[in-house]
Each structure stands twice: as structure tokens, then as C-alpha cells.
Amino acid sequence: MEAHIASQSYGKSKVRLTKVVPSGAAQDWHDVYEFAVDILLYGDFEASYTDGDNSKVVATDSQKNTVYVLACESEFDSPEAFALILANHFVGTYEQVSGAQVNIHQSLLNRIDVDGQPHPHAFTGGTSEKRYACCDISEQGASLTGGIVGLQVLKSAGSAFVDFVEDRYRTLADTRKRIFATSIDAKWSFADGDSAEQANSSHDAVRKALVKTFAEHYSLAVQQTLYEMGGAALEATEAINRIDLSMPNQHRVPFDLTPFGLENKAEIFVTTDEPAGQINGSIVRKKPTE
Amino acid sequence: MEAHIASQSYGKSKVRLTKVVPSGAAQDWHDVYEFAVDILLYGDFEASYTDGDNSKVVATDSQKNTVYVLACESEFDSPEAFALILANHFVGTYEQVSGAQVNIHQSLLNRIDVDGQPHPHAFTGGTSEKRYACCDISEQGASLTGGIVGLQVLKSAGSAFVDFVEDRYRTLADTRKRIFATSIDAKWSFADGDSAEQANSSHDAVRKALVKTFAEHYSLAVQQTLYEMGGAALEATEAINRIDLSMPNQHRVPFDLTPFGLENKAEIFVTTDEPAGQINGSIVRKKPTE
Amino acid sequence: MEAHIASQSYGKSKVRLTKVVPSGAAQDWHDVYEFAVDILLYGDFEASYTDGDNSKVVATDSQKNTVYVLACESEFDSPEAFALILANHFVGTYEQVSGAQVNIHQSLLNRIDVDGQPHPHAFTGGTSEKRYACCDISEQGASLTGGIVGLQVLKSAGSAFVDFVEDRYRTLADTRKRIFATSIDAKWSFADGDSAEQANSSHDAVRKALVKTFAEHYSLAVQQTLYEMGGAALEATEAINRIDLSMPNQHRVPFDLTPFGLENKAEIFVTTDEPAGQINGSIVRKKPTE
Amino acid sequence: MEAHIASQSYGKSKVRLTKVVPSGAAQDWHDVYEFAVDILLYGDFEASYTDGDNSKVVATDSQKNTVYVLACESEFDSPEAFALILANHFVGTYEQVSGAQVNIHQSLLNRIDVDGQPHPHAFTGGTSEKRYACCDISEQGASLTGGIVGLQVLKSAGSAFVDFVEDRYRTLADTRKRIFATSIDAKWSFADGDSAEQANSSHDAVRKALVKTFAEHYSLAVQQTLYEMGGAALEATEAINRIDLSMPNQHRVPFDLTPFGLENKAEIFVTTDEPAGQINGSIVRKKPTE
């Protein structure tokens, strides 16, 4: 065989965990976490590829068991904290594991309000928005990432798109009256790469800043709003130094009413998923000397 | 050809519409409706099947246009009202159309709160829960249906399942401590079959009754909770006489921790989508004489 | 409570089974079945709804076990045959079960050809097309249904749509050069309602007739092609008396090239999923006296 | 604002194109391409982020138009060739564009065989397998990638997994009789980074090598089979120097029949999608001196 391995990794994906944490005198106040965990291990596993020698292979089934066992044995209050626990476990337990990447997507549960009181253990769920965390440990060090994926927002005013490149391929007219709909993906790096202490406060501050800026910013381009949102997130918490934003432009296409004897007033739109614009930007904090 | 047509119908599916309804002095308070509309027409269309004679066929493309045109020309404040407008249009406009069924799924938009104030035209979205409406007009009459589909709820206490059939095929133990997670599909018939006046008040009353009962009812079976929820919905509004409920049992399977030297305390579960239980029931109002 | 139950049913959905059937001297020739099974039971279960009394409830977990146990203990060579085995089991085993509906979707595996030889136990899969079977047993009798769902086909010539209703809502031009793309759903009833003997031969004959007719028929309307396909299926096998066809019109919309100085020649299209036309028809065999 | 942009890009995603290429005397032999195109542009777009100045922004709507216009004006016989045309266009046409990444996923159409003859313009489709191509042009140069994603395969013999790490977290037994099911994702780099000439011959050679090796290799680990498949692909064509393979282990979990008085013979399995193993490897050609 004239081939060799340039890189390899393996792990377990979509390990889905529900953890109930009871508290209170009657143990009937419950916090409930629903996580989907993806694990990827790096290290000295080449023999399993070249020779089918599994002596250093931690079975992905064992990795799955580890998720549930550590969920039982550990205390955590954020996906970031649990990602850190898991990544440290794999790197710390197995000599042959040189690196571990743990991704967690958390399904959000909102406590049901019954007659003005939060219910102790009943929730609604089913949002497209997931909370995200990633802990990546390699020989170069550890990094911890928090995030939000799939946060759907829409504004029906306060969005324009004008004065863009005019050439053969352009048919879109300038518009000052359009719908701006997107699904926000935001991922941020913690300044303190191996601590999850500020995970929840950072998440709440970033989410609030993103949504408020989306609502209030008069948008001349999705790009501009993205930049303002990123800046507002960095201002909202000192715990993060960088935020990566991806915001598809989920078009609401004006339906042309003129063939039917009606006037187009930017009130009737075709809702579309595809094609979609895709706008990406990474916003970082300026250092004082810059 | 020794074949003939026993039944036929045709229409347009997944016509997606966004309608903005401005109000206020500055016209900057917006109500925004996002509907996915499915149309099915019944009538004298056999010649298109047997001979490719399309002279009576209202093109599905024309049906799609109709959705946008009527959305522009009509006022409505619920999917039920728009379904009624569309179904009446098709039956009333074309002699060859003997019946029409219009289904609408509404994506829900929640007004963003900025510093304690509802924003005039910015929203979050992305819930699995959709509002549903159906207007069905046939030679037998008209019926109007309201509904909720995909409303995810979960409770981590207050749910038992015991004393069910014990036989060769049973391996599940009795349990008084389980998670009850489901996605509520509820559809209700309006007593007044051709009016959408009470659509919004009914929807709100039914939704509130379903969620509250789910949270508070001590469940001996998903079946029992479904029945209580249906009864509470009928009590909550006189406008409906029947409610059909479908509630999958989305299992959270206890992960067995004993091989790892840990105790099972009903706190660590495997989150699953499949297989799922499926519990259905139609609850109707008892007539006084029954 | 002023409510009562109009109807109820319950069961288990998405029970996914892989069965390997070895044969040959070395037992290394394998037939592999991959089924997703949905079970719904009807009967005397009202007490579980009204009182949480589960004494007559066969747990959906037990139903799931039954699928795997009967898959082991039974011989079958079609989803129809296994659906019949399961439905008969539930109705025959439990006095309180008055009816059972078993739906099966089979994922298709195609034996890999290696150097011109079919491999004994290696397959490709992943088609959108599933084979379908349903056995429905009620107090009124038993019916057995075979089917195909999700069979994607496309033809880039031989399809026209002209001379349809011209009115205010029409903007679509007549066309004699369009792409006809659809996903065929076909379900057929066996004349002999409680036998699966002809399931495989019928499936093969119907599928062949549908695909051939789709390819060869010059289409004046999706409706017309549907009718021809249904008729061809009935001609292809005496074992069935009725076929229900649903064929969405998955539009390929001509992209208008004229703004770019190019001619529209019906060669460049926008591929769409939605909105889609939806054409339905049930074709039955004419009785001799008709 | 104490923020600045670390990186940015934007483009259009999911531009779906169907192109018909007629040939033959009667122009009735059709080749049909169905592509989903994703475009991402890099360059001097910061002003749109910081100031909402769109003067250098090529609207994503214009990018979409470009896909259809170039599809009309260009000849190509592979997704690689069209990706190259598009990426070169954006970099070559706009001074402010310093880099372009074009991804294409091709839906596969298989010509229908009617009575032993390939039909000139009728096809089946709907496979999970897509053909993939990517052209990435940056200031560092151009790279062209071919690929296959979502190719489902399953073998019900010839797969073992034994002698892996034994520790507290392991519960899985050694097995020499398991089902090996996966969805192959393979992406390969062309040695000649700016030519698509060998795209089709390479694709065919790689696909054949992957499938044959999957079927024939006795697997001691998914890792080992992946390595053999990658090596076979490199042997099959000189046009590529590297292949990246990702193969989830889509578990078929033995259903334990012993509670029901039956023997486990590795014939009855629970089909699962999640959790899944995830095995990755990049295989490169050894240089002669290594």
C-alpha cells in the first residue's frame, strides 16, 4: 500500500442526555438539562487504521457510557461546564489521547407559568434555538467556546439595502422597505480558556445584546447589523474577546401584485428558505494600543 | 383501459406567505402573519385525468397566485379566517369546484421585548409549535377547525405508569418516577362551522387549558392526562364541541448506572425520538340529556 | 367533567428493525430487511383515559418487544407478510383489542455488484423510495395494502400543460416544453384481503408499470399521466383491484434569461421543493358489467 | 465602538439549478444536471460591515443570477468544472473579490431502463448520495476538490470489533458478528489544482474502489476499513493525492431476545441513527522517498 495517514480522529456523535437536578425541601423543584453531546478524540490510534489493532481504542460505546456516568457524578450548571468536564476526562484518563473536542447542543426548556407562578417541574420546549458549548483540548492548550445557534428573528421595518454593485448580473432594485429575517448563529471565545465560571452570565448578556441590537439597529446591510450586534455583545461582557456571527438572509420576496391590478406596498411577501444569503463576520475586541 | 377513477382531487401545497399589517399613526406598529397554505380542490376534473383536457382545471399556479392576491385584498386576524376566505373563494368562483379544503400552518412570531417595552416590528420565531386551521367545504356543508401542532412539553415529576398488562412481551417495570415528554397536536371543531369570529379567543383559551392541565395533572397514564387536557379545553370555551388530541410519548429512558457502581435515582436519562408511544383521543362535549 | 370519549387508539411508532436471514451452505448469503413499524391498537381502553386504570393496557414498550420477538420467531419475505403477522398477533392475543393497524416502511437495500457478481452480504441503501405495507384488522374485517412511497422520477421532455382556466388569477403561460418531476406515492389494495402471497410479485409488477408509463407517456397534465400509470398498474397484476396515487408536481421553474441578453430555451431551471402541486387519484378496476 | 473585524465573508447558499443539455439528431437525448450551489466571497467588504456602505457589495441576489447565467453560457460535464467556472468568474470579474469558494452538491439522476433500453430523457432520483465539488480560490492559489457525500452502505457479515480498551466505562462485549452500516463521505484533492479534466473519470474510479473495498474487506475496525478504502481510492486513480473520509458507525444494536426464551443469534437488531460512532481519516499518497 502506497498510502499513509495524514490525520485521523474518532468519537461518538449525538449522545443525548436528560439530567434532572432536584432541589428544595421536598426535592420537587427540578432543573432539567437536555444535551446532545459530540465527542472527538485525537491521539495514538494509527494502529487501528493500519492493522485493525484496537488495543488503544476507547470504544465509542464506552465514550457514550462516560457521558452518562460523568453526568451523574458531576455537578454543572451550563453546557460549557459539562463540555470542560468531559474533555478533561478523556485527555486526563487515557495516555494515548492527546486531544479531545467536545461539542454540546442544549435544547432549551422554559418553565411553564401557571396562574403567575413558575411551575417546579413542568416546561415547554421545541425552539429552534439551541445553546452551544465547545471545549477543545489539544497539545497547544485548551479553549472554551459558548454559543447560540438557530435563534430566529424577524423585523418588518428598519432594514434597507441600496447602492450595491450595478452590473450585468444585477436585477434586484434598491429597497428601503424590506423584511429582515435571519437565524442567528453566534459563538464566542472565553478570555479565560479553561474556566466555565462566567458561562451563564456571559450567555445571558450576549443573547440580550444580540436581540436588542437586532431589533433597534436601522440596517443598511445585514453585514452592518451583524457588526453592530457583535460589538454590542463584546460591550455586554468582559468575559469574551471574540464573537463569530453567521446570519443567513432568509429572504421574504415581494410578491408582484401588479398583474392582478393591485399596488405593491411591501406588505405581501413570499416566504422562502432557499436560496439564502449568508453573511459571516468575526468581531474581536480592540486592544488598547490599537 | 379497464380502469376508472374512484376519486380525485388536486391543489397546491406549501404556499408560504408573509403578510405585514401596519397600524398606528406612524404605521410602524406591525402585525406579521406567516402562513403555509395547502389547498385541495374537489370537483369536475375527470377529463384532465382521462383525456388530458384541462379546460376546467384551475392551474395550481393560479391557486398560488390567489393566496397572495386574497391575502392583499382581505382583512383577517387568524389563520381560521383566512382559510375560510380561501375555501369560499374557490367554491364560489368556479362552477366546476364542488369542494375545497384549505389547511394553514402558522409559524409563530413573538414580539421582542426591549427594556420592558414590546417592540413595534421586531420578533423572535423558530418554535416547533405551529397554529393550525382548516376550512373544509363540500356539498355536505362547511366545517372549520382550529388547532395547535408540535407544542413540546415536558414534566420531570408527577407521572407514573403502573399495573399494565403482564405477559410474555412485557419487560418494562412499573414506575412512579418518570419523565413525561410529548409534542401536543390538538385540533378542535367550531360549533358554528362557518364562522371564524371566536378563533383567537378559542385558541388562547384552549392552549392555556392544555398547558396548565399538562403541568398540574398527576398522570397515571398518558391516556389519562390526554383525557383531562381535552376536558379542560372543552370547559375553557363554549365555542368548540370536540377536540382531537394526539400525544406521542417521547421516552426518556433511564440509563442504567449500576454497571458503573452508581445508584439509579431517576435523574439520568437517554433522550430519544424513536420509538415513541402514540396516544390518540377525541373528546366531545356531553349533551345535557346524556 | 362534562366530556366523554368519542374515539381513542394508541400504539407504538417508529419501531425500527433490521433482520438478517442467512442461507446457503456457508450461511453467508444474507437477505436483510430494514423495517420501520408503526402499531395502533383499538379496543377497550377507555378506563386508562378516564381513570388511569391500565389493567387492559398492553404497554407500547411491550408492543415494541413484540415486533422483535415475532421478527425472530416468524418467517416472512415481504413487509406485507410481517404486517399481517403483527396485526393478527395483537387481535388474536388480547381479548380487549378489537382492531389493529400495522404500517411498515421498508428501507431498500440493493446488493452490491463486485466485478459482475452480486455480493452475498454487502448492500447500498439510502434511497428516498420506501416500500410500504399496511395491515388493518377491525371488527369489519381485514385489509392488506402494499405500496411505494417517495419514488423520485423526472423527465425533461414529453410533458405539456396547455388550455387550462384563463382568468384573473392566471399568470402561467401555456407550455409544451417543461420538466415533469415528482415523487410517486402509490398504495394498492389486495383483492384477497388477508393474504400476502402475491405481495412481492405485485410490488414488482406495479413498480415496473408505474416507472415505464411515467417515462413513455406523453403528458398533457400530471393528472393524465397519473391516470395512465394507475391503469397500467392494474393491468400489470390481477392481484390488486385499486391503486391510490399521489404525485406532487415538483416544479422546475424556467429562469428568465432575457434580462441578461440571453434567449429562454427551456434548458435552465430553478429547482424547487415548494410550493408544489399535489395531484391525487384513486384508480379502480372496472367490473365487467360496468 | 471598541470592536473590529477579524475576518468576514458573505455569499449565497442553496442556489438550486436544473440544466438540460439536449443532444442527438432529434435533440431528444438529454443530460440533466441538478446542482445546489453555495458561494462565499472574500475581499474588500469591510465598509459594508462598519458603515453600511454597499458600493463594493455584489448582492447575493446577483450572485444567484450569475449561477443561472453562467450555467446557460458555459459548457461543463461535471460539478467540478462548473465550480471552477463560477469561482474564476467572481475572482476575475470583481477587483474587490480576493477569494471565492464555490461548493456544489449534485443530486444524482439515473436513466430509466425501459425494456432493456436507456430512456433518452426519463430518470429516477432521490438517493441520499450526492456528488460533491468545491473550488476554492484565494490569494494563495486555487484548489479543486471532488467528492461523494451520503453514500449509504451496509454489510451484514465480515465485520468484527474486539480487544479494545477494557476499563470502568466499557460495557460492550467483543463481537465478531456485527452489522457494519455507514454513510460514506469522501472528498479528494486533485493533484492538478486548477483543472477539472479528470473529474468524471476520477469520481467513477474512486466510487468503485470505495464500494468494492467496503464490500470485500474483512473489517477489524471501522478505522481499518476506512484506511483500506482510502488506499484503494488512491490506487485507483493517479489524478488525486489525498482523500478525506468520514464514516459514521450507524449502529445496529442486537436486540436481547433472552428475556423471551429465545437465543441471540445476531439476526435481530434495533436500527438506530443516534448515537453514532464517527470515524475520520485523511489518507495521502506516499512520496517515493518516504
mmCIF file of N, CA and C in Angstrom, chain A residues 96-184:
data_model
loop_
_atom_site.group_PDB
_atom_site.id
_atom_site.type_symbol
_atom_site.label_atom_id
_atom_site.label_comp_id
_atom_site.label_asym_id
_atom_site.label_seq_id
_atom_site.Cartn_x
_atom_site.Cartn_y
_atom_site.Cartn_z
ATOM 1 N N GLN A 96 -3.038 7.649 25.650
ATOM 2 C CA GLN A 96 -2.978 7.716 24.188
ATOM 3 C C GLN A 96 -3.821 8.849 23.608
ATOM 4 N N VAL A 97 -4.636 9.505 24.432
ATOM 5 C CA VAL A 97 -5.473 10.616 23.949
ATOM 6 C C VAL A 97 -4.707 11.926 24.105
ATOM 7 N N SER A 98 -4.341 12.523 22.990
ATOM 8 C CA SER A 98 -3.584 13.786 23.061
ATOM 9 C C SER A 98 -4.494 14.999 22.967
ATOM 10 N N GLY A 99 -5.694 14.806 22.443
ATOM 11 C CA GLY A 99 -6.608 15.929 22.307
ATOM 12 C C GLY A 99 -8.041 15.450 22.320
ATOM 13 N N ALA A 100 -8.943 16.328 22.742
ATOM 14 C CA ALA A 100 -10.362 15.982 22.764
ATOM 15 C C ALA A 100 -11.172 17.218 22.438
ATOM 16 N N GLN A 101 -12.161 17.027 21.589
ATOM 17 C CA GLN A 101 -13.097 18.113 21.299
ATOM 18 C C GLN A 101 -14.488 17.650 21.690
ATOM 19 N N VAL A 102 -15.136 18.408 22.555
ATOM 20 C CA VAL A 102 -16.493 18.069 22.989
ATOM 21 C C VAL A 102 -17.429 19.211 22.612
ATOM 22 N N ASN A 103 -18.405 18.896 21.784
ATOM 23 C CA ASN A 103 -19.447 19.854 21.401
ATOM 24 C C ASN A 103 -20.748 19.491 22.091
ATOM 25 N N ILE A 104 -21.425 20.485 22.590
ATOM 26 C CA ILE A 104 -22.742 20.241 23.198
ATOM 27 C C ILE A 104 -23.765 21.219 22.617
ATOM 28 N N HIS A 105 -24.892 20.678 22.207
ATOM 29 C CA HIS A 105 -26.053 21.491 21.853
ATOM 30 C C HIS A 105 -27.123 21.244 22.902
ATOM 31 N N GLN A 106 -27.572 22.312 23.534
ATOM 32 C CA GLN A 106 -28.585 22.187 24.589
ATOM 33 C C GLN A 106 -29.949 22.611 24.063
ATOM 34 N N SER A 107 -30.915 21.712 24.176
ATOM 35 C CA SER A 107 -32.305 22.073 23.868
ATOM 36 C C SER A 107 -32.864 22.861 25.041
ATOM 37 N N LEU A 108 -33.548 23.938 24.737
ATOM 38 C CA LEU A 108 -33.963 24.861 25.793
ATOM 39 C C LEU A 108 -35.343 24.505 26.331
ATOM 40 N N LEU A 109 -35.463 24.511 27.622
ATOM 41 C CA LEU A 109 -36.739 24.269 28.295
ATOM 42 C C LEU A 109 -37.130 25.531 29.044
ATOM 43 N N ASN A 110 -38.349 25.963 28.842
ATOM 44 C CA ASN A 110 -38.848 27.157 29.524
ATOM 45 C C ASN A 110 -39.891 26.735 30.550
ATOM 46 N N ARG A 111 -39.663 27.113 31.783
ATOM 47 C CA ARG A 111 -40.568 26.728 32.857
ATOM 48 C C ARG A 111 -41.981 27.267 32.568
ATOM 49 N N ILE A 112 -42.969 26.405 32.724
ATOM 50 C CA ILE A 112 -44.355 26.815 32.497
ATOM 51 C C ILE A 112 -44.824 27.703 33.647
ATOM 52 N N ASP A 113 -45.498 28.751 33.287
ATOM 53 C CA ASP A 113 -46.107 29.647 34.262
ATOM 54 C C ASP A 113 -47.566 29.226 34.448
ATOM 55 N N VAL A 114 -47.931 28.874 35.660
ATOM 56 C CA VAL A 114 -49.325 28.518 35.953
ATOM 57 C C VAL A 114 -49.899 29.565 36.892
ATOM 58 N N ASP A 115 -50.850 30.294 36.409
ATOM 59 C CA ASP A 115 -51.509 31.336 37.220
ATOM 60 C C ASP A 115 -50.485 32.274 37.862
ATOM 61 N N GLY A 116 -49.467 32.632 37.069
ATOM 62 C CA GLY A 116 -48.492 33.606 37.546
ATOM 63 C C GLY A 116 -47.340 33.022 38.348
ATOM 64 N N GLN A 117 -47.356 31.708 38.586
ATOM 65 C CA GLN A 117 -46.277 31.076 39.335
ATOM 66 C C GLN A 117 -45.482 30.139 38.434
ATOM 67 N N PRO A 118 -44.158 30.187 38.533
ATOM 68 C CA PRO A 118 -43.357 29.218 37.769
ATOM 69 C C PRO A 118 -43.570 27.809 38.320
ATOM 70 N N HIS A 119 -43.839 26.876 37.419
ATOM 71 C CA HIS A 119 -44.086 25.507 37.867
ATOM 72 C C HIS A 119 -42.756 24.859 38.276
ATOM 73 N N PRO A 120 -42.759 24.054 39.333
ATOM 74 C CA PRO A 120 -41.473 23.491 39.792
ATOM 75 C C PRO A 120 -40.851 22.488 38.825
ATOM 76 N N HIS A 121 -41.645 21.806 38.004
ATOM 77 C CA HIS A 121 -41.027 20.770 37.163
ATOM 78 C C HIS A 121 -41.775 20.520 35.852
ATOM 79 N N ALA A 122 -42.428 21.562 35.334
ATOM 80 C CA ALA A 122 -43.087 21.421 34.027
ATOM 81 C C ALA A 122 -42.597 22.531 33.100
ATOM 82 N N PHE A 123 -42.348 22.170 31.836
ATOM 83 C CA PHE A 123 -41.649 23.046 30.906
ATOM 84 C C PHE A 123 -42.262 22.958 29.510
ATOM 85 N N THR A 124 -42.091 24.030 28.750
ATOM 86 C CA THR A 124 -42.287 23.930 27.298
ATOM 87 C C THR A 124 -40.908 23.898 26.642
ATOM 88 N N GLY A 125 -40.864 23.385 25.417
ATOM 89 C CA GLY A 125 -39.589 23.294 24.694
ATOM 90 C C GLY A 125 -39.822 23.504 23.213
ATOM 91 N N GLY A 126 -38.972 22.893 22.400
ATOM 92 C CA GLY A 126 -39.229 22.871 20.968
ATOM 93 C C GLY A 126 -38.810 24.111 20.213
ATOM 94 N N THR A 127 -37.881 24.895 20.745
ATOM 95 C CA THR A 127 -37.393 26.040 19.975
ATOM 96 C C THR A 127 -36.284 25.606 19.030
ATOM 97 N N SER A 128 -36.163 26.297 17.913
ATOM 98 C CA SER A 128 -35.035 26.043 17.005
ATOM 99 C C SER A 128 -33.733 26.530 17.628
ATOM 100 N N GLU A 129 -33.824 27.475 18.528
ATOM 101 C CA GLU A 129 -32.629 27.980 19.205
ATOM 102 C C GLU A 129 -32.051 26.932 20.146
ATOM 103 N N LYS A 130 -30.762 26.669 19.995
ATOM 104 C CA LYS A 130 -30.060 25.787 20.923
ATOM 105 C C LYS A 130 -28.922 26.583 21.556
ATOM 106 N N ARG A 131 -28.619 26.255 22.781
ATOM 107 C CA ARG A 131 -27.398 26.793 23.373
ATOM 108 C C ARG A 131 -26.250 25.858 23.011
ATOM 109 N N TYR A 132 -25.095 26.435 22.751
ATOM 110 C CA TYR A 132 -23.957 25.665 22.246
ATOM 111 C C TYR A 132 -22.752 25.865 23.143
ATOM 112 N N ALA A 133 -21.982 24.804 23.311
ATOM 113 C CA ALA A 133 -20.708 24.928 24.011
ATOM 114 C C ALA A 133 -19.711 23.991 23.365
ATOM 115 N N CYS A 134 -18.441 24.390 23.378
ATOM 116 C CA CYS A 134 -17.385 23.528 22.848
ATOM 117 C C CYS A 134 -16.159 23.669 23.722
ATOM 118 N N CYS A 135 -15.614 22.533 24.133
ATOM 119 C CA CYS A 135 -14.309 22.556 24.800
ATOM 120 C C CYS A 135 -13.340 21.785 23.930
ATOM 121 N N ASP A 136 -12.244 22.425 23.597
ATOM 122 C CA ASP A 136 -11.259 21.828 22.687
ATOM 123 C C ASP A 136 -9.917 21.818 23.413
ATOM 124 N N ILE A 137 -9.441 20.613 23.711
ATOM 125 C CA ILE A 137 -8.145 20.492 24.376
ATOM 126 C C ILE A 137 -7.180 19.797 23.422
ATOM 127 N N SER A 138 -6.051 20.451 23.189
ATOM 128 C CA SER A 138 -5.034 19.827 22.350
ATOM 129 C C SER A 138 -3.680 20.045 23.006
ATOM 130 N N GLU A 139 -2.637 19.577 22.347
ATOM 131 C CA GLU A 139 -1.302 19.791 22.918
ATOM 132 C C GLU A 139 -0.976 21.282 22.984
ATOM 133 N N GLN A 140 -1.705 22.088 22.188
ATOM 134 C CA GLN A 140 -1.465 23.533 22.196
ATOM 135 C C GLN A 140 -2.200 24.244 23.338
ATOM 136 N N GLY A 141 -3.092 23.568 24.014
ATOM 137 C CA GLY A 141 -3.815 24.210 25.112
ATOM 138 C C GLY A 141 -5.300 23.958 25.024
ATOM 139 N N ALA A 142 -6.028 24.636 25.891
ATOM 140 C CA ALA A 142 -7.465 24.422 25.969
ATOM 141 C C ALA A 142 -8.200 25.690 25.558
ATOM 142 N N SER A 143 -9.311 25.513 24.847
ATOM 143 C CA SER A 143 -10.153 26.661 24.544
ATOM 144 C C SER A 143 -11.592 26.298 24.857
ATOM 145 N N LEU A 144 -12.322 27.275 25.317
ATOM 146 C CA LEU A 144 -13.726 27.064 25.672
ATOM 147 C C LEU A 144 -14.560 28.068 24.890
ATOM 148 N N THR A 145 -15.608 27.550 24.245
ATOM 149 C CA THR A 145 -16.469 28.371 23.400
ATOM 150 C C THR A 145 -17.904 28.251 23.877
ATOM 151 N N GLY A 146 -18.574 29.384 23.951
ATOM 152 C CA GLY A 146 -20.005 29.374 24.211
ATOM 153 C C GLY A 146 -20.745 29.809 22.966
ATOM 154 N N GLY A 147 -22.043 29.561 22.915
ATOM 155 C CA GLY A 147 -22.734 29.986 21.708
ATOM 156 C C GLY A 147 -24.230 29.819 21.742
ATOM 157 N N ILE A 148 -24.813 30.346 20.701
ATOM 158 C CA ILE A 148 -26.240 30.242 20.425
ATOM 159 C C ILE A 148 -26.346 29.845 18.959
ATOM 160 N N VAL A 149 -27.126 28.839 18.647
ATOM 161 C CA VAL A 149 -27.358 28.539 17.233
ATOM 162 C C VAL A 149 -28.854 28.468 16.974
ATOM 163 N N GLY A 150 -29.256 28.953 15.796
ATOM 164 C CA GLY A 150 -30.646 28.797 15.371
ATOM 165 C C GLY A 150 -31.637 29.760 16.009
ATOM 166 N N LEU A 151 -31.160 30.897 16.475
ATOM 167 C CA LEU A 151 -32.074 31.896 17.071
ATOM 168 C C LEU A 151 -32.751 32.700 15.954
ATOM 169 N N GLN A 152 -34.018 32.392 15.705
ATOM 170 C CA GLN A 152 -34.785 33.008 14.618
ATOM 171 C C GLN A 152 -35.290 34.382 15.034
ATOM 172 N N VAL A 153 -35.015 35.367 14.211
ATOM 173 C CA VAL A 153 -35.547 36.709 14.443
ATOM 174 C C VAL A 153 -36.023 37.299 13.120
ATOM 175 N N LEU A 154 -36.941 38.232 13.212
ATOM 176 C CA LEU A 154 -37.508 38.876 12.021
ATOM 177 C C LEU A 154 -37.903 40.290 12.389
ATOM 178 N N LYS A 155 -37.567 41.240 11.520
ATOM 179 C CA LYS A 155 -38.119 42.584 11.677
ATOM 180 C C LYS A 155 -38.719 43.028 10.358
ATOM 181 N N SER A 156 -39.862 43.680 10.466
ATOM 182 C CA SER A 156 -40.612 44.029 9.258
ATOM 183 C C SER A 156 -40.451 45.495 8.899
ATOM 184 N N ALA A 157 -39.530 46.172 9.579
ATOM 185 C CA ALA A 157 -39.201 47.555 9.218
ATOM 186 C C ALA A 157 -37.777 47.809 9.684
ATOM 187 N N GLY A 158 -37.231 48.938 9.297
ATOM 188 C CA GLY A 158 -35.894 49.281 9.763
ATOM 189 C C GLY A 158 -34.794 48.536 9.053
ATOM 190 N N SER A 159 -35.007 48.186 7.784
ATOM 191 C CA SER A 159 -33.988 47.457 7.030
ATOM 192 C C SER A 159 -34.003 47.920 5.585
ATOM 193 N N ALA A 160 -32.842 48.340 5.115
ATOM 194 C CA ALA A 160 -32.702 48.788 3.730
ATOM 195 C C ALA A 160 -31.547 48.056 3.072
ATOM 196 N N PHE A 161 -31.513 48.110 1.743
ATOM 197 C CA PHE A 161 -30.357 47.597 1.001
ATOM 198 C C PHE A 161 -30.293 48.371 -0.312
ATOM 199 N N VAL A 162 -29.342 49.295 -0.358
ATOM 200 C CA VAL A 162 -29.257 50.201 -1.514
ATOM 201 C C VAL A 162 -27.795 50.381 -1.947
ATOM 202 N N ASP A 163 -27.646 50.890 -3.166
ATOM 203 C CA ASP A 163 -26.343 51.347 -3.653
ATOM 204 C C ASP A 163 -25.280 50.258 -3.700
ATOM 205 N N PHE A 164 -25.713 49.041 -4.029
ATOM 206 C CA PHE A 164 -24.746 47.947 -4.196
ATOM 207 C C PHE A 164 -24.347 47.862 -5.666
ATOM 208 N N VAL A 165 -23.413 46.962 -5.950
ATOM 209 C CA VAL A 165 -22.801 46.915 -7.289
ATOM 210 C C VAL A 165 -23.853 46.773 -8.389
ATOM 211 N N GLU A 166 -23.749 47.644 -9.366
ATOM 212 C CA GLU A 166 -24.652 47.642 -10.517
ATOM 213 C C GLU A 166 -23.882 47.090 -11.715
ATOM 214 N N ASP A 167 -24.314 45.941 -12.199
ATOM 215 C CA ASP A 167 -23.654 45.374 -13.388
ATOM 216 C C ASP A 167 -24.630 44.442 -14.095
ATOM 217 N N ARG A 168 -24.100 43.705 -15.044
ATOM 218 C CA ARG A 168 -24.947 42.832 -15.858
ATOM 219 C C ARG A 168 -25.779 41.870 -15.019
ATOM 220 N N TYR A 169 -25.240 41.418 -13.914
ATOM 221 C CA TYR A 169 -25.871 40.343 -13.155
ATOM 222 C C TYR A 169 -26.883 40.840 -12.131
ATOM 223 N N ARG A 170 -26.998 42.150 -12.000
ATOM 224 C CA ARG A 170 -27.933 42.694 -11.022
ATOM 225 C C ARG A 170 -29.323 42.880 -11.608
ATOM 226 N N THR A 171 -30.316 42.337 -10.922
ATOM 227 C CA THR A 171 -31.711 42.644 -11.269
ATOM 228 C C THR A 171 -32.461 43.201 -10.059
ATOM 229 N N LEU A 172 -31.902 43.055 -8.871
ATOM 230 C CA LEU A 172 -32.567 43.499 -7.642
ATOM 231 C C LEU A 172 -32.562 45.023 -7.560
ATOM 232 N N ALA A 173 -33.727 45.588 -7.273
ATOM 233 C CA ALA A 173 -33.822 47.039 -7.119
ATOM 234 C C ALA A 173 -33.373 47.454 -5.722
ATOM 235 N N ASP A 174 -32.934 48.686 -5.608
ATOM 236 C CA ASP A 174 -32.710 49.254 -4.280
ATOM 237 C C ASP A 174 -34.011 49.179 -3.481
ATOM 238 N N THR A 175 -33.893 48.905 -2.201
ATOM 239 C CA THR A 175 -35.099 48.900 -1.387
ATOM 240 C C THR A 175 -34.823 49.509 -0.016
ATOM 241 N N ARG A 176 -35.760 50.275 0.460
ATOM 242 C CA ARG A 176 -35.685 50.826 1.817
ATOM 243 C C ARG A 176 -36.794 50.257 2.701
ATOM 244 N N LYS A 177 -37.484 49.267 2.166
ATOM 245 C CA LYS A 177 -38.630 48.704 2.884
ATOM 246 C C LYS A 177 -38.610 47.200 2.648
ATOM 247 N N ARG A 178 -37.893 46.518 3.475
ATOM 248 C CA ARG A 178 -37.855 45.073 3.301
ATOM 249 C C ARG A 178 -37.934 44.397 4.658
ATOM 250 N N ILE A 179 -38.200 43.104 4.620
ATOM 251 C CA ILE A 179 -38.197 42.307 5.845
ATOM 252 C C ILE A 179 -36.800 41.738 6.033
ATOM 253 N N PHE A 180 -36.330 41.783 7.250
ATOM 254 C CA PHE A 180 -35.019 41.241 7.591
ATOM 255 C C PHE A 180 -35.283 40.053 8.528
ATOM 256 N N ALA A 181 -35.089 38.857 7.988
ATOM 257 C CA ALA A 181 -35.299 37.640 8.777
ATOM 258 C C ALA A 181 -34.027 36.818 8.743
ATOM 259 N N THR A 182 -33.639 36.320 9.878
ATOM 260 C CA THR A 182 -32.406 35.531 9.917
ATOM 261 C C THR A 182 -32.457 34.547 11.077
ATOM 262 N N SER A 183 -31.515 33.630 11.047
ATOM 263 C CA SER A 183 -31.326 32.655 12.121
ATOM 264 C C SER A 183 -29.910 32.870 12.633
ATOM 265 N N ILE A 184 -29.814 33.457 13.827
ATOM 266 C CA ILE A 184 -28.510 33.867 14.346
ATOM 267 C C ILE A 184 -27.718 32.668 14.868
#
